[in-house]
Amino acid sequence: MRIGELAERSGLSRDAIRFYETRGLLESHRSPNGYREFAADAVPWLAYVRTAQRLGFTLAAIAAHGAELREAPDSAAALSALFAEKIAVVDAKMSELAVLREELAERAVTGCPLRPEQQ
Amino acid sequence: MRIGELAERSGLSRDAIRFYETRGLLESHRSPNGYREFAADAVPWLAYVRTAQRLGFTLAAIAAHGAELREAPDSAAALSALFAEKIAVVDAKMSELAVLREELAERAVTGCPLRPEQQ
DNA sequence: GTAAACAGTGGAGCGCGCTCCAAGGTCAAG
DNA sequence: CTTGACCTTGGAGCGCGCTCCACTGTTTAC
């Protein structure tokens, strides 16, 4: 698949895809004419990237995770460990959100404005 | 309280605090000598700002929320509505994280690499 | 054969969220 | 009266995550 099709299927711009490639988030090989060729599973991968990114992971972190996966020995155990690590990060984020939510809920009940007062 | 004390108590830099003020996240009045004076509750407010920010809210969004609170009629009902709105946003974020977590967990079990393959 | 649609590169620019710096005013201690 | 800590206001710069642009090459359709 060439970049235009990947752009359409992933909902990203061509520029964003090229940018991701420079950041090591995506690999391609080149056709004889110099055009990038992407594998079909770049589409779900990019969907994952966007989700992770929207949830506050930096592109560098996502790329590092992907690189670890590529370099991991192909045992299910090693992969599981990597995912477990990532899941722990997600869980931590969820806990923080839970705390923030509780704080908001509490103030909603008490009517405490949670804001800088005059003077 | 002057900016140095607020910086120390909030763990932020003076520059960051001045920057927040330009973005409408924080108010101060000026002493006759031109120094900024902050209220004591700027400290918990900044703690809230940092938490919200770390969880993926932009400064603009946080400032907008703060402004709404300042402009809200001072009824408990109105404030509750504002907090309920914010809580809904937090809940949505948590749901997304739950989905991402599940996706990760599933792939950890199946050993599916979740990455762009060669070719 | 030509036009349109696609691809490539390099570089500038931009919004966000700051940090750092220079030049200067204020104030308390010695 | 100087020293030093603190404050002020610009303005430049920076890492992130792109976008946009100019210019060029390739492929496809008529």
PDB file of N, CA and C in Angstrom, chain A residues 76-77 79-84 87, chain B residues 102-112:
ATOM      1  N   ALA A  76       6.304 -16.063  23.843  1.00  0.00           N
ATOM      2  CA  ALA A  76       5.077 -15.475  24.366  1.00  0.00           C
ATOM      3  C   ALA A  76       5.338 -14.838  25.729  1.00  0.00           C
ATOM      4  N   ALA A  77       6.212 -15.453  26.488  1.00  0.00           N
ATOM      5  CA  ALA A  77       6.508 -14.941  27.830  1.00  0.00           C
ATOM      6  C   ALA A  77       7.088 -13.532  27.772  1.00  0.00           C
ATOM      7  N   LEU A  79       6.896 -11.323  25.352  1.00  0.00           N
ATOM      8  CA  LEU A  79       5.893 -10.372  24.880  1.00  0.00           C
ATOM      9  C   LEU A  79       4.899 -10.040  25.990  1.00  0.00           C
ATOM     10  N   SER A  80       4.489 -11.073  26.715  1.00  0.00           N
ATOM     11  CA  SER A  80       3.544 -10.853  27.806  1.00  0.00           C
ATOM     12  C   SER A  80       4.120  -9.872  28.823  1.00  0.00           C
ATOM     13  N   ALA A  81       5.401 -10.025  29.105  1.00  0.00           N
ATOM     14  CA  ALA A  81       6.051  -9.146  30.071  1.00  0.00           C
ATOM     15  C   ALA A  81       5.986  -7.695  29.597  1.00  0.00           C
ATOM     16  N   LEU A  82       6.259  -7.502  28.303  1.00  0.00           N
ATOM     17  CA  LEU A  82       6.220  -6.141  27.755  1.00  0.00           C
ATOM     18  C   LEU A  82       4.827  -5.539  27.873  1.00  0.00           C
ATOM     19  N   PHE A  83       3.841  -6.353  27.553  1.00  0.00           N
ATOM     20  CA  PHE A  83       2.472  -5.844  27.629  1.00  0.00           C
ATOM     21  C   PHE A  83       2.065  -5.585  29.074  1.00  0.00           C
ATOM     22  N   ALA A  84       2.513  -6.470  29.962  1.00  0.00           N
ATOM     23  CA  ALA A  84       2.187  -6.281  31.380  1.00  0.00           C
ATOM     24  C   ALA A  84       2.732  -4.951  31.870  1.00  0.00           C
ATOM     25  N   ILE A  87       0.600  -2.224  30.555  1.00  0.00           N
ATOM     26  CA  ILE A  87      -0.688  -2.233  31.246  1.00  0.00           C
ATOM     27  C   ILE A  87      -0.567  -1.571  32.613  1.00  0.00           C
TER      28      ILE A  87
ATOM     29  N   GLU B 102      -7.549  -3.309  27.724  1.00  0.00           N
ATOM     30  CA  GLU B 102      -8.085  -4.602  27.314  1.00  0.00           C
ATOM     31  C   GLU B 102      -7.387  -5.096  26.052  1.00  0.00           C
ATOM     32  N   GLU B 103      -7.169  -4.142  25.148  1.00  0.00           N
ATOM     33  CA  GLU B 103      -6.483  -4.484  23.907  1.00  0.00           C
ATOM     34  C   GLU B 103      -5.085  -5.018  24.204  1.00  0.00           C
ATOM     35  N   LEU B 104      -4.422  -4.330  25.093  1.00  0.00           N
ATOM     36  CA  LEU B 104      -3.074  -4.753  25.476  1.00  0.00           C
ATOM     37  C   LEU B 104      -3.115  -6.125  26.138  1.00  0.00           C
ATOM     38  N   ALA B 105      -4.070  -6.307  27.047  1.00  0.00           N
ATOM     39  CA  ALA B 105      -4.165  -7.562  27.783  1.00  0.00           C
ATOM     40  C   ALA B 105      -4.420  -8.728  26.827  1.00  0.00           C
ATOM     41  N   GLU B 106      -5.294  -8.457  25.870  1.00  0.00           N
ATOM     42  CA  GLU B 106      -5.643  -9.502  24.912  1.00  0.00           C
ATOM     43  C   GLU B 106      -4.419  -9.937  24.105  1.00  0.00           C
ATOM     44  N   ARG B 107      -3.672  -8.930  23.662  1.00  0.00           N
ATOM     45  CA  ARG B 107      -2.495  -9.231  22.860  1.00  0.00           C
ATOM     46  C   ARG B 107      -1.394  -9.858  23.694  1.00  0.00           C
ATOM     47  N   ALA B 108      -1.367  -9.521  24.970  1.00  0.00           N
ATOM     48  CA  ALA B 108      -0.382 -10.150  25.855  1.00  0.00           C
ATOM     49  C   ALA B 108      -0.641 -11.643  25.933  1.00  0.00           C
ATOM     50  N   VAL B 109      -1.922 -12.001  25.943  1.00  0.00           N
ATOM     51  CA  VAL B 109      -2.293 -13.407  26.027  1.00  0.00           C
ATOM     52  C   VAL B 109      -2.024 -14.138  24.709  1.00  0.00           C
ATOM     53  N   THR B 110      -2.458 -13.515  23.619  1.00  0.00           N
ATOM     54  CA  THR B 110      -2.340 -14.202  22.335  1.00  0.00           C
ATOM     55  C   THR B 110      -0.920 -14.149  21.782  1.00  0.00           C
ATOM     56  N   GLY B 111      -0.137 -13.214  22.276  1.00  0.00           N
ATOM     57  CA  GLY B 111       1.231 -13.091  21.759  1.00  0.00           C
ATOM     58  C   GLY B 111       1.287 -12.338  20.447  1.00  0.00           C
ATOM     59  N   CYS B 112       0.171 -11.764  20.049  1.00  0.00           N
ATOM     60  CA  CYS B 112       0.147 -10.974  18.821  1.00  0.00           C
ATOM     61  C   CYS B 112       0.973  -9.712  19.015  1.00  0.00           C
TER      62      CYS B 112
END
